[in-house]
Coordinates of C-alpha atoms and ligand atoms in Angstrom, one line a residue:
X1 CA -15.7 26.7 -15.2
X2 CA -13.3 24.2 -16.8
X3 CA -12.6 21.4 -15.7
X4 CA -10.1 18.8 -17.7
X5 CA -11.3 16.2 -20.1
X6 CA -9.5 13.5 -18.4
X7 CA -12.8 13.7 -15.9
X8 CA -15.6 13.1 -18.8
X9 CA -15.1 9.6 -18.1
X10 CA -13.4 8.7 -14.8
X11 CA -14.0 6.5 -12.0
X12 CA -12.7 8.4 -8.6
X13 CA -11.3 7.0 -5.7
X14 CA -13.9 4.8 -3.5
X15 CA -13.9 6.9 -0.7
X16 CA -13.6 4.5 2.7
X17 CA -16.0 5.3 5.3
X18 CA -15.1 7.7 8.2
X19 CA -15.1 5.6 11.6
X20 CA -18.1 8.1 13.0
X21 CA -20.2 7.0 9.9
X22 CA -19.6 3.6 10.4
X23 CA -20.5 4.3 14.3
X24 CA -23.9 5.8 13.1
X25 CA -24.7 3.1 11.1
X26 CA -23.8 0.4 13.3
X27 CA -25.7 2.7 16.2
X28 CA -22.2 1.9 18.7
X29 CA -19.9 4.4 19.8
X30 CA -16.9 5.8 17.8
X31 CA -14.4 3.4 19.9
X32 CA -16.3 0.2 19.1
X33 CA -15.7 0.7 15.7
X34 CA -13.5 -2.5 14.1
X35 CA -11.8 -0.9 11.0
X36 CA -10.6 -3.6 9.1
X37 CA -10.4 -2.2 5.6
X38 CA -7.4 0.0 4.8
X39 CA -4.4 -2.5 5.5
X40 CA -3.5 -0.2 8.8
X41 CA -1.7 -1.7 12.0
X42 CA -4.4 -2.2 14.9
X43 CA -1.4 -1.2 16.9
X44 CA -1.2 3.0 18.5
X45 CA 2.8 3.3 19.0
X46 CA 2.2 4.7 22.3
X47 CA 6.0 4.8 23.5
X48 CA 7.0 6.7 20.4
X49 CA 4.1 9.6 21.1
X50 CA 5.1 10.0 24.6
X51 CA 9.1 10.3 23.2
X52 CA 7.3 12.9 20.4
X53 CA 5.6 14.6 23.0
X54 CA 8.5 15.2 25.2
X55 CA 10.5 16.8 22.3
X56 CA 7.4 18.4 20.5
X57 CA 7.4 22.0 22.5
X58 CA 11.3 22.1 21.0
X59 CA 10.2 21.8 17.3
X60 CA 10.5 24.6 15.2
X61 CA 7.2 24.7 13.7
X62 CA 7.6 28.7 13.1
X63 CA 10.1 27.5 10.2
X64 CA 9.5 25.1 7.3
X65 CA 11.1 21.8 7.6
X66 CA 14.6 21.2 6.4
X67 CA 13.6 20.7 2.5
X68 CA 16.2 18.0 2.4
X69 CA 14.6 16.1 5.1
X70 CA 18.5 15.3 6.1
X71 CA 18.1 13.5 9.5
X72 CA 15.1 11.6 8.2
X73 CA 16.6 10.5 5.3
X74 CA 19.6 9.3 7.1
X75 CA 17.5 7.0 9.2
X76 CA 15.5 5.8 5.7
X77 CA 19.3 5.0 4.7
X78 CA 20.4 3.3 7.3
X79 CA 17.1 1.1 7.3
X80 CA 17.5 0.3 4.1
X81 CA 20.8 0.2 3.7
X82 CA 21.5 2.5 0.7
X83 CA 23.2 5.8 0.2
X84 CA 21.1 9.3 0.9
X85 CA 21.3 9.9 -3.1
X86 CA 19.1 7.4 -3.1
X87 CA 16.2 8.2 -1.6
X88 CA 13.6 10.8 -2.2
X89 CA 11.1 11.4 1.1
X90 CA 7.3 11.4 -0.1
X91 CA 4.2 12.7 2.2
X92 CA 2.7 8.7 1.9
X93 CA 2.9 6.1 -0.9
X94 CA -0.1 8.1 -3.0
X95 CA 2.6 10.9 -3.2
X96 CA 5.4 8.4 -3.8
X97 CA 3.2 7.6 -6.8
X98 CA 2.2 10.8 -8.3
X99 CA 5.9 12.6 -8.4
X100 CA 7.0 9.5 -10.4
X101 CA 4.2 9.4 -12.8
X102 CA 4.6 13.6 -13.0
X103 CA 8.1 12.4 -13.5
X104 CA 8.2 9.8 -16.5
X105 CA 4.8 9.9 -17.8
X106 CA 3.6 12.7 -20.5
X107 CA -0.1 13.3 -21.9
X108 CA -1.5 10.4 -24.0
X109 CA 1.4 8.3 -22.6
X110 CA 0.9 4.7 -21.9
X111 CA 1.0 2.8 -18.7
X112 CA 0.9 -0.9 -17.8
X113 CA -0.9 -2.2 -15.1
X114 CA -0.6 -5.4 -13.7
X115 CA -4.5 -6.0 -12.6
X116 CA -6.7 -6.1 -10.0
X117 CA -3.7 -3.8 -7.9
X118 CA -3.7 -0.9 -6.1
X119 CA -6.1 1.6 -7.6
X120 CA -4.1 4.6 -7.5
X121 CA -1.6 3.6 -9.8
X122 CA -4.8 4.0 -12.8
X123 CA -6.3 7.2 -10.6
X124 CA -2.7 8.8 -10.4
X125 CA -1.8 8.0 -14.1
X126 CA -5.1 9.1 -15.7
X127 CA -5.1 12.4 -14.0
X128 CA -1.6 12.6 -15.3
X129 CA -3.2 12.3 -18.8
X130 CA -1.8 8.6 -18.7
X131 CA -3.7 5.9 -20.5
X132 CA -3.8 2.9 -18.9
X133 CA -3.6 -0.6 -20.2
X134 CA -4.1 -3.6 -17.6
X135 CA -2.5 -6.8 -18.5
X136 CA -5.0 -9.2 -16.1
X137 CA -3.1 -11.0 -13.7
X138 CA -3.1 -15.3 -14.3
X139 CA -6.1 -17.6 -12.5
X140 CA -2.6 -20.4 -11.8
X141 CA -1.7 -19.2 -9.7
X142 CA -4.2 -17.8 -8.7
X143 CA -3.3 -13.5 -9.2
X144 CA 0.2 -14.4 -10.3
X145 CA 1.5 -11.5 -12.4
X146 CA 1.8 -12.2 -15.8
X147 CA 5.3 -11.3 -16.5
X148 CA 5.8 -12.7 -20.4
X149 CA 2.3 -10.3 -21.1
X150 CA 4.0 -7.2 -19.2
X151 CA 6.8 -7.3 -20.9
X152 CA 4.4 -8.5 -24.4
X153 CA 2.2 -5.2 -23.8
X154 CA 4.5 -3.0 -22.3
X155 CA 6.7 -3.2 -25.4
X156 CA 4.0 -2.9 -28.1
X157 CA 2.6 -0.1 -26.4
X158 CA 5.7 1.8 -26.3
X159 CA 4.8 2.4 -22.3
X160 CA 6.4 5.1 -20.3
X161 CA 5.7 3.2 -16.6
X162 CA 4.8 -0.1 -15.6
X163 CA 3.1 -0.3 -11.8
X164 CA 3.8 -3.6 -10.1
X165 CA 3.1 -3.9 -6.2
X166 CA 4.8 -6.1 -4.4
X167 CA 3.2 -8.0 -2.1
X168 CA 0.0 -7.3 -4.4
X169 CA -3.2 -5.8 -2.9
X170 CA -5.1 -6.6 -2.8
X171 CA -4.4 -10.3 -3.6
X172 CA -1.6 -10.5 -1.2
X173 CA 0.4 -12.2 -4.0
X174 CA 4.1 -12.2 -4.4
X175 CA 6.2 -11.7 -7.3
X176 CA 9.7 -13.3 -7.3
X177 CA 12.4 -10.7 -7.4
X178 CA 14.3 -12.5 -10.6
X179 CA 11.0 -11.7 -12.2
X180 CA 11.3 -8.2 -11.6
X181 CA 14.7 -8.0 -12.6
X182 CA 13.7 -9.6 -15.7
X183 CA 10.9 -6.7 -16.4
X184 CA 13.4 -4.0 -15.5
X185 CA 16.3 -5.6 -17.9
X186 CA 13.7 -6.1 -20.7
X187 CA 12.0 -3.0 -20.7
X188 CA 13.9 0.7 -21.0
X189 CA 10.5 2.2 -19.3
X190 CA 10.0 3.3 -15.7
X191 CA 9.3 0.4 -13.7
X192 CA 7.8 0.9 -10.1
X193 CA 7.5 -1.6 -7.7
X194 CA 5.5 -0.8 -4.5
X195 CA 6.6 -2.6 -1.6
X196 CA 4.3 -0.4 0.8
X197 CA 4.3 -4.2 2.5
X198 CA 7.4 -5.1 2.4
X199 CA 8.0 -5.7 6.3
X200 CA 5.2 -8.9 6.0
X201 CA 7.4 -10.6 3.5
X202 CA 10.8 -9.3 4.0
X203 CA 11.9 -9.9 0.1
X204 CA 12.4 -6.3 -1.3
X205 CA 14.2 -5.1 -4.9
X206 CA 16.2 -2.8 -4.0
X207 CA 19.8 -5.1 -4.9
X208 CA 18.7 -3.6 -8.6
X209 CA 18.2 0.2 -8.5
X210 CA 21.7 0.6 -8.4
X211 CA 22.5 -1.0 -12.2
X212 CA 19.3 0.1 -12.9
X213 CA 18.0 3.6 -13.6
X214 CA 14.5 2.7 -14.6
X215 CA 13.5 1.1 -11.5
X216 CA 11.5 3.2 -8.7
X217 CA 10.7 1.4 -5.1
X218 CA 8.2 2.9 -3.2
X219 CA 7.8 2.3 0.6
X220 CA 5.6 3.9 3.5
X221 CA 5.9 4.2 7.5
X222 CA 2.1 3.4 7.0
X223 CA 1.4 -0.2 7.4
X224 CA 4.2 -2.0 9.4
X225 CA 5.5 1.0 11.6
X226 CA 1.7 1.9 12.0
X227 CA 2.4 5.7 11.1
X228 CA -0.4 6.1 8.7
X229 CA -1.8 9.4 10.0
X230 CA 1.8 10.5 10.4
X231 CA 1.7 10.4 6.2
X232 CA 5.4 9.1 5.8
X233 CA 7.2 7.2 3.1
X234 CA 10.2 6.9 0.8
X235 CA 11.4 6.4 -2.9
X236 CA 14.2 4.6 -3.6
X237 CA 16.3 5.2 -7.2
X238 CA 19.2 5.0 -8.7
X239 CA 21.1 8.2 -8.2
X240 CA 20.6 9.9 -11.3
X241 CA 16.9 8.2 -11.2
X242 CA 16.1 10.3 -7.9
X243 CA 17.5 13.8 -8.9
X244 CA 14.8 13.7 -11.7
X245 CA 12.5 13.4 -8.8
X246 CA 13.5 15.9 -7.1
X247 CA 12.5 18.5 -10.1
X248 CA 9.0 17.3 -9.1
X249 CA 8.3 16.8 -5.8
X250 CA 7.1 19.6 -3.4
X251 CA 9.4 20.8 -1.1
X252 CA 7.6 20.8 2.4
X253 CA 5.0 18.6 2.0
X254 CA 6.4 16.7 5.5
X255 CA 5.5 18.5 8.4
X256 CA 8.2 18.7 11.4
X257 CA 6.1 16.8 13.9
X258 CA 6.2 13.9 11.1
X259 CA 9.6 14.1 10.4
X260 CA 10.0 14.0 13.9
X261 CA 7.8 10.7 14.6
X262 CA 9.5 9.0 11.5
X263 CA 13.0 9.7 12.8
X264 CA 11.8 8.0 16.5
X265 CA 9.9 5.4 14.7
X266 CA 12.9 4.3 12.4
X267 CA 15.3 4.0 15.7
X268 CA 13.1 1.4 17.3
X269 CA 12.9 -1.2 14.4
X270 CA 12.6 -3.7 17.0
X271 CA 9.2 -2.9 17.9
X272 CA 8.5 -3.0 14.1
X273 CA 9.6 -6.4 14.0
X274 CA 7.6 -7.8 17.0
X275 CA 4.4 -6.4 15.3
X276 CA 5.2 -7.8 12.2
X277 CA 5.4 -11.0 14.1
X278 CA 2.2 -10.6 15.7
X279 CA 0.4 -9.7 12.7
X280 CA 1.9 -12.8 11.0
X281 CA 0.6 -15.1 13.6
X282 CA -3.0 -13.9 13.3
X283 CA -2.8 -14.1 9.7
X284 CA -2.0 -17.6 9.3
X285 CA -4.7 -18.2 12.3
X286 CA -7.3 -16.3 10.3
X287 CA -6.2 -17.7 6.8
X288 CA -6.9 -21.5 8.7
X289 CA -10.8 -20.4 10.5
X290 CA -12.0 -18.9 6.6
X291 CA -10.5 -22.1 5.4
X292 CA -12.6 -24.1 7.8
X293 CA -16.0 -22.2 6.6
X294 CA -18.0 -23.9 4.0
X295 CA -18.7 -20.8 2.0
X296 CA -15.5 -19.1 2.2
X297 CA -12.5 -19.6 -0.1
X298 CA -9.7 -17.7 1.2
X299 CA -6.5 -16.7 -1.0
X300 CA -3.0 -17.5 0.6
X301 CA -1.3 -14.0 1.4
X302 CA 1.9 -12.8 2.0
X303 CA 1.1 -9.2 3.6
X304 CA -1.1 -7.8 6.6
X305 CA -4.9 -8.5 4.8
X306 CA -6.4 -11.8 3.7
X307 CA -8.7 -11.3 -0.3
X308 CA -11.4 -14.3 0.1
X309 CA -14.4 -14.9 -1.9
X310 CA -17.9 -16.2 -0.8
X311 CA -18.8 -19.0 -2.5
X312 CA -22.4 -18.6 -1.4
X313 CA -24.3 -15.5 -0.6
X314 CA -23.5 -11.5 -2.1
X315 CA -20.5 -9.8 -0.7
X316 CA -22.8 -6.6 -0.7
X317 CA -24.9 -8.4 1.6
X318 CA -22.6 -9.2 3.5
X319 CA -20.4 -6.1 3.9
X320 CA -23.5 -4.4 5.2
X321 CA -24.7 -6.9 7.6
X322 CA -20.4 -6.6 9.1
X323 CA -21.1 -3.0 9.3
X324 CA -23.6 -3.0 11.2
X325 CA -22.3 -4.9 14.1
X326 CA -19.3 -1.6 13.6
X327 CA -17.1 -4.0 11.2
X328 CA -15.4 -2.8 8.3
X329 CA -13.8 -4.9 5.7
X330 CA -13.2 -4.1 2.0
X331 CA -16.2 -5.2 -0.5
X332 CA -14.1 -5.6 -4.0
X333 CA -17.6 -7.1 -6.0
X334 CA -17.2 -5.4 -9.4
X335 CA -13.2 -5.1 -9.7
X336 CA -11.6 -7.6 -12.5
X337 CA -11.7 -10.8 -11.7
X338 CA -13.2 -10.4 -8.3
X339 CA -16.6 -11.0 -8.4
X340 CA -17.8 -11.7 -4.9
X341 CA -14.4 -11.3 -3.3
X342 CA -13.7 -9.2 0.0
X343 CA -10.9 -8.3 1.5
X344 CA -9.5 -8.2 5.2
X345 CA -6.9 -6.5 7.2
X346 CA -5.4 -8.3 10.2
X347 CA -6.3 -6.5 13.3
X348 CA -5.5 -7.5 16.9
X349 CA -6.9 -11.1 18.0
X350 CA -9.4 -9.6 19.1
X351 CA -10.8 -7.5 16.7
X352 CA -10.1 -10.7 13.8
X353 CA -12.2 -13.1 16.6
X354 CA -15.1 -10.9 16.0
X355 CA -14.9 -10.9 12.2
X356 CA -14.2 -14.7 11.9
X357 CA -17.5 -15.1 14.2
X358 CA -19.8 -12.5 12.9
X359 CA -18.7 -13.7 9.5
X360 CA -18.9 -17.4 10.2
X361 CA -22.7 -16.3 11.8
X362 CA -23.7 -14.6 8.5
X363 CA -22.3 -17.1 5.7
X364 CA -22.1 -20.3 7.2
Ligands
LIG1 N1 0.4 1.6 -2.0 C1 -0.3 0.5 -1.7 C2 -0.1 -0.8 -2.4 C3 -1.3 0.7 -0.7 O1 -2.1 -0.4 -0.4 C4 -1.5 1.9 0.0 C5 -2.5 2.1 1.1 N2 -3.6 1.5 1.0 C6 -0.7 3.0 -0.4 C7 0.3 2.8 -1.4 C8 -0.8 4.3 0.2 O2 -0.1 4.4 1.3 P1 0.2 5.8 2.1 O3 -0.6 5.7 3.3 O4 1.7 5.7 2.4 O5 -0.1 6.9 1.2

């Protein structure tokens, strides 16, 4: 069997461990398991589950879901506050991703990356038959975006996409939104800006997709509303934009108990907002005790995860001494520019208390 040349020479996806392997490892039971490495919300929406459960035996699971996700996207609109022809529904951000590259970005096309970012936006653009081109992000400030060499590469190239995230991961760095609005005026190329943290920061682009077609904002019900198993998110476009996308995405890839979930979820903001709040609180607590450790240099952040680096010791070491007390945090040794770095998601106050002290026990 075949299988494409794009995989001779490809680095995959870095699988994150499953909670039980981390369990077996760390020799504790499943539920003692402190999984602080994929930018989730500690918190289980428990009120919205038993509302889903009470209307669940009505869905009509015998029939595929309405393909224009109507009700949903009426919620998404109101959130939001743009028009339905607006917004294209997406089975999570890595969906969101791959109907816009399938979208604006041919074989041997180029596409700009502002690095170290998200690692699907190379994975998705690559399998596309994208090459990618990282324009490193600046060292002052520290990750800034480097928005004259976007622009610079993006140009020379003759790029098809540009990928900004916004708040950055994993740097948790912020890109002003006159910046961006600079990058979409100067460039005619698709520019997507993932705001897949958005709700930590509350600055979003979407004042531009309306005078401007090339511009793509991808959100998620995965990190703030704390849906990521529910696999819900959004892009927003110009209208003309999001017709294109609708020539490429799959028409049922929602199922009605999601649609269902997102529609309760996106009625009860509130709760959004006093998690956020939480969330906020612990980061700023846990961005001052890894300020207060010798060997720790944490990076300011403006999302739900803190990227530090150890200024003493291996990061290897030290993501497999955390796992064995059950803790998981991201180990990012090896990426571009961050040599020795880790990164970790906020969790409750409990769960960050026994990272700070397990990892003020094994580095300080
Ligand atoms: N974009 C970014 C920047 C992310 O960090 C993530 C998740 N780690 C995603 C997209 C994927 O989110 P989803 O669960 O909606 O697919």
């Amino acid at each position: 069997m075949k299988i494409r040349a794009v995989f001779d020479r490809f680095s995959p996806y870095e699988w994150e461990m499953s909670p039980e392997e981390i369990a077996k490892v760390a020799k504790i039971p499943v539920g003692d398991v402190i999984r602080l490495d994929t930018n989730t919300s500690p918190f289980i929406p428990e009120k919205w589950l038993r509302t889903l459960s009470k209307d669940v035996h009505k869905l009509p699971v015998n029939q595929y879901p309405d393909t224009r996700y109507t009700e949903l996207t009426r919620y998404i609109s109101r959130y939001c506050g743009v028009k339905d022809e607006n917004i294209i529904v997406a089975s999570g951000a890595d969906e969101a991703i791959d109907i816009i590259i399938k979208t604006i970005v041919d074989y041997d096309d180029k596409v700009v990356l502002s690095t170290p970012s998200y690692p699907m936006f190379r994975i998705a653009s690559q399998i596309a038959g994208g090459k990618t081109i990282n324009v490193p992000r600046r060292n002052s400030p520290p990750f800034a975006d480097d928005v004259d060499g976007i622009i610079h590469t993006s140009k020379e190239n003759r790029a098809s996409a540009v990928f900004l995230c916004n708040p950055n991961n994993p740097t948790g760095t912020f890109l002003e939104i006159d910046q961006i609005r600079r990058i979409v005026e100067e460039l005619d190329c698709g520019v997507v800006v993932d705001e897949a943290y958005f709700e930590y920061c509350g600055k979003t682009a979407i004042k531009l997709i309306n005078e401007h077609p090339n511009l793509f904002i991808i959100r998620t019900l995965s990190k703030a509303f704390s849906l990521a198993g529910a696999r819900i998110a959004y892009i927003l476009a110009n209208e003309e934009t999001a017709n294109k996308l609708n020539y490429v995405r799959p028409p049922n890839s929602l199922s009605v108990i999601s649609i269902r979930l997102g529609i309760i979820a996106l009625s009860d903001v509130r709760q959004v907002n006093r998690w956020v709040k939480y969330i906020l609180k612990e980061r700023d607590r846990c961005f001052k005790a890894l300020s207060s450790m010798r060997n720790v240099k944490p990076y300011p952040s403006v999302a739900n995860f803190i990227l530090f680096r150890l200024l003493k010791g291996n990061s290897e070491e030290v993501y497999r001494q955390l796992l064995t007390k059950g803790i998981s945090i991201r180990n990012l040794n090896g990426v571009e520019m961050l040599d020795n770095c880790m990164r970790v998601t906020i969790g409750s106050k409990k769960q960050n208390n026994r990272f700070l002290s397990e990892l003020k026990r094994i580095v300080d």
